[in-house]
């Protein structure tokens, strides 16, 4: 059964409408998922089947920056956003080769305050190593968009003003220094977002930001995403894509 790309874009020029909100998939780790209490891991085999499903249905995964730019020019039809949170080393070893095989782009959201560390913010489950500075530069050199996930992965809705500024603005400055390229995308840790966090991200100069289910805050600096995990078979992906247009209506500013 073919998925309708109209669930992603109508193909009309963006000036003629404010929606639908673009379909963006949220991944984290790619590897062994035998011990995965937070359901953040997909195996390389599952990722391969999911990317193959996209290709069979005339869809191609791209970075969020590319997706938004294409939509702004009225050529976003058939494109979906692929994002990977946290910056695990398995993105370089397991996810990137699969993305290259299917000619897909992606956005990798990383934590410049935890370079070479691990997912210490997760009290349960195995320790997963994070990319070093050199690893992030290697990923960027492969054409993957690098975005900020904050400095250290804290809930911004509970952060004081100083911490909020460091997590949002300082993380961007560090990544731009590390990669030598502009960083235009942000991703809210845990997907939690409020109006104060959105305003901090906007003030820091980001073009867009990704959340999970921002509700009435949905807009360019609070884009919803669909979690994609190990249990997402072809049929489940189809349903998520088809239901997206009904569940994610644009609110607030225009989302291109």
PDB file of N, CA, C and O in Angstrom, residues 197-225:
ATOM      1  N   UNK A 197      11.505  28.573  26.731  1.00  0.00           N
ATOM      2  CA  UNK A 197      12.563  27.874  26.006  1.00  0.00           C
ATOM      3  C   UNK A 197      12.532  28.228  24.522  1.00  0.00           C
ATOM      4  O   UNK A 197      13.583  28.421  23.893  1.00  0.00           O
ATOM      5  N   UNK A 198      11.334  28.292  23.956  1.00  0.00           N
ATOM      6  CA  UNK A 198      11.209  28.660  22.545  1.00  0.00           C
ATOM      7  C   UNK A 198      11.800  30.041  22.299  1.00  0.00           C
ATOM      8  O   UNK A 198      12.530  30.263  21.326  1.00  0.00           O
ATOM      9  N   UNK A 199      11.504  30.987  23.172  1.00  0.00           N
ATOM     10  CA  UNK A 199      12.025  32.345  23.004  1.00  0.00           C
ATOM     11  C   UNK A 199      13.536  32.374  23.140  1.00  0.00           C
ATOM     12  O   UNK A 199      14.222  33.099  22.405  1.00  0.00           O
ATOM     13  N   UNK A 200      14.094  31.570  24.046  1.00  0.00           N
ATOM     14  CA  UNK A 200      15.549  31.515  24.203  1.00  0.00           C
ATOM     15  C   UNK A 200      16.205  30.974  22.943  1.00  0.00           C
ATOM     16  O   UNK A 200      17.257  31.466  22.504  1.00  0.00           O
ATOM     17  N   UNK A 201      15.602  29.966  22.346  1.00  0.00           N
ATOM     18  CA  UNK A 201      16.137  29.390  21.117  1.00  0.00           C
ATOM     19  C   UNK A 201      16.049  30.400  19.976  1.00  0.00           C
ATOM     20  O   UNK A 201      16.985  30.543  19.176  1.00  0.00           O
ATOM     21  N   UNK A 202      14.953  31.101  19.900  1.00  0.00           N
ATOM     22  CA  UNK A 202      14.786  32.108  18.849  1.00  0.00           C
ATOM     23  C   UNK A 202      15.819  33.230  19.014  1.00  0.00           C
ATOM     24  O   UNK A 202      16.449  33.653  18.041  1.00  0.00           O
ATOM     25  N   UNK A 203      15.996  33.702  20.252  1.00  0.00           N
ATOM     26  CA  UNK A 203      16.960  34.777  20.502  1.00  0.00           C
ATOM     27  C   UNK A 203      18.384  34.350  20.175  1.00  0.00           C
ATOM     28  O   UNK A 203      19.215  35.170  19.770  1.00  0.00           O
ATOM     29  N   UNK A 204      18.683  33.062  20.372  1.00  0.00           N
ATOM     30  CA  UNK A 204      20.042  32.567  20.116  1.00  0.00           C
ATOM     31  C   UNK A 204      20.360  32.493  18.632  1.00  0.00           C
ATOM     32  O   UNK A 204      21.501  32.225  18.261  1.00  0.00           O
ATOM     33  N   UNK A 205      19.370  32.700  17.776  1.00  0.00           N
ATOM     34  CA  UNK A 205      19.621  32.770  16.355  1.00  0.00           C
ATOM     35  C   UNK A 205      19.384  31.503  15.567  1.00  0.00           C
ATOM     36  O   UNK A 205      19.736  31.432  14.382  1.00  0.00           O
ATOM     37  N   UNK A 206      18.760  30.512  16.175  1.00  0.00           N
ATOM     38  CA  UNK A 206      18.453  29.289  15.443  1.00  0.00           C
ATOM     39  C   UNK A 206      17.319  29.540  14.451  1.00  0.00           C
ATOM     40  O   UNK A 206      16.380  30.277  14.738  1.00  0.00           O
ATOM     41  N   UNK A 207      17.413  28.895  13.312  1.00  0.00           N
ATOM     42  CA  UNK A 207      16.367  29.005  12.299  1.00  0.00           C
ATOM     43  C   UNK A 207      15.158  28.148  12.649  1.00  0.00           C
ATOM     44  O   UNK A 207      14.021  28.518  12.360  1.00  0.00           O
ATOM     45  N   UNK A 208      15.418  26.995  13.273  1.00  0.00           N
ATOM     46  CA  UNK A 208      14.341  26.084  13.628  1.00  0.00           C
ATOM     47  C   UNK A 208      14.737  25.306  14.874  1.00  0.00           C
ATOM     48  O   UNK A 208      15.910  25.301  15.283  1.00  0.00           O
ATOM     49  N   UNK A 209      13.764  24.645  15.471  1.00  0.00           N
ATOM     50  CA  UNK A 209      14.022  23.767  16.610  1.00  0.00           C
ATOM     51  C   UNK A 209      13.033  22.616  16.590  1.00  0.00           C
ATOM     52  O   UNK A 209      11.882  22.780  16.188  1.00  0.00           O
ATOM     53  N   UNK A 210      13.488  21.444  17.022  1.00  0.00           N
ATOM     54  CA  UNK A 210      12.666  20.237  17.046  1.00  0.00           C
ATOM     55  C   UNK A 210      12.270  19.874  18.471  1.00  0.00           C
ATOM     56  O   UNK A 210      13.087  19.946  19.389  1.00  0.00           O
ATOM     57  N   UNK A 211      11.030  19.469  18.623  1.00  0.00           N
ATOM     58  CA  UNK A 211      10.515  18.970  19.895  1.00  0.00           C
ATOM     59  C   UNK A 211       9.973  17.564  19.645  1.00  0.00           C
ATOM     60  O   UNK A 211      10.484  16.841  18.788  1.00  0.00           O
ATOM     61  N   UNK A 212       8.948  17.175  20.387  1.00  0.00           N
ATOM     62  CA  UNK A 212       8.252  15.920  20.114  1.00  0.00           C
ATOM     63  C   UNK A 212       6.782  16.225  19.860  1.00  0.00           C
ATOM     64  O   UNK A 212       6.286  16.048  18.761  1.00  0.00           O
ATOM     65  N   UNK A 213       6.101  16.714  20.867  1.00  0.00           N
ATOM     66  CA  UNK A 213       4.682  17.038  20.718  1.00  0.00           C
ATOM     67  C   UNK A 213       4.427  18.387  21.381  1.00  0.00           C
ATOM     68  O   UNK A 213       3.920  18.459  22.496  1.00  0.00           O
ATOM     69  N   UNK A 214       4.794  19.499  20.707  1.00  0.00           N
ATOM     70  CA  UNK A 214       4.724  20.819  21.334  1.00  0.00           C
ATOM     71  C   UNK A 214       3.346  21.433  21.432  1.00  0.00           C
ATOM     72  O   UNK A 214       3.184  22.518  21.988  1.00  0.00           O
ATOM     73  N   UNK A 215       2.325  20.771  20.897  1.00  0.00           N
ATOM     74  CA  UNK A 215       0.965  21.278  21.030  1.00  0.00           C
ATOM     75  C   UNK A 215       0.806  22.673  20.450  1.00  0.00           C
ATOM     76  O   UNK A 215       1.213  22.941  19.320  1.00  0.00           O
ATOM     77  N   UNK A 216       0.203  23.609  21.209  1.00  0.00           N
ATOM     78  CA  UNK A 216      -0.054  24.950  20.680  1.00  0.00           C
ATOM     79  C   UNK A 216       1.203  25.755  20.378  1.00  0.00           C
ATOM     80  O   UNK A 216       1.124  26.795  19.724  1.00  0.00           O
ATOM     81  N   UNK A 217       2.369  25.295  20.842  1.00  0.00           N
ATOM     82  CA  UNK A 217       3.620  25.980  20.536  1.00  0.00           C
ATOM     83  C   UNK A 217       4.166  25.609  19.161  1.00  0.00           C
ATOM     84  O   UNK A 217       5.171  26.163  18.712  1.00  0.00           O
ATOM     85  N   UNK A 218       3.516  24.667  18.486  1.00  0.00           N
ATOM     86  CA  UNK A 218       4.004  24.199  17.193  1.00  0.00           C
ATOM     87  C   UNK A 218       4.275  25.358  16.246  1.00  0.00           C
ATOM     88  O   UNK A 218       3.441  26.234  16.049  1.00  0.00           O
ATOM     89  N   UNK A 219       5.448  25.359  15.683  1.00  0.00           N
ATOM     90  CA  UNK A 219       5.874  26.404  14.769  1.00  0.00           C
ATOM     91  C   UNK A 219       7.314  26.153  14.375  1.00  0.00           C
ATOM     92  O   UNK A 219       7.880  25.099  14.698  1.00  0.00           O
ATOM     93  N   UNK A 220       7.953  27.100  13.704  1.00  0.00           N
ATOM     94  CA  UNK A 220       9.337  26.892  13.250  1.00  0.00           C
ATOM     95  C   UNK A 220      10.311  26.568  14.366  1.00  0.00           C
ATOM     96  O   UNK A 220      11.288  25.853  14.149  1.00  0.00           O
ATOM     97  N   UNK A 221      10.063  27.074  15.571  1.00  0.00           N
ATOM     98  CA  UNK A 221      10.972  26.818  16.685  1.00  0.00           C
ATOM     99  C   UNK A 221      10.401  25.805  17.677  1.00  0.00           C
ATOM    100  O   UNK A 221      10.855  25.715  18.825  1.00  0.00           O
ATOM    101  N   UNK A 222       9.442  25.033  17.208  1.00  0.00           N
ATOM    102  CA  UNK A 222       8.897  23.921  18.006  1.00  0.00           C
ATOM    103  C   UNK A 222       8.227  22.942  17.045  1.00  0.00           C
ATOM    104  O   UNK A 222       7.009  22.794  17.026  1.00  0.00           O
ATOM    105  N   UNK A 223       9.046  22.262  16.255  1.00  0.00           N
ATOM    106  CA  UNK A 223       8.530  21.317  15.269  1.00  0.00           C
ATOM    107  C   UNK A 223       8.249  19.966  15.924  1.00  0.00           C
ATOM    108  O   UNK A 223       9.107  19.426  16.626  1.00  0.00           O
ATOM    109  N   UNK A 224       7.081  19.398  15.701  1.00  0.00           N
ATOM    110  CA  UNK A 224       6.809  18.055  16.223  1.00  0.00           C
ATOM    111  C   UNK A 224       7.566  17.003  15.423  1.00  0.00           C
ATOM    112  O   UNK A 224       7.903  17.207  14.256  1.00  0.00           O
ATOM    113  N   UNK A 225       7.832  15.877  16.066  1.00  0.00           N
ATOM    114  CA  UNK A 225       8.490  14.753  15.397  1.00  0.00           C
ATOM    115  C   UNK A 225       7.798  13.459  15.793  1.00  0.00           C
ATOM    116  O   UNK A 225       7.194  13.354  16.851  1.00  0.00           O
TER     117      UNK A 225
END
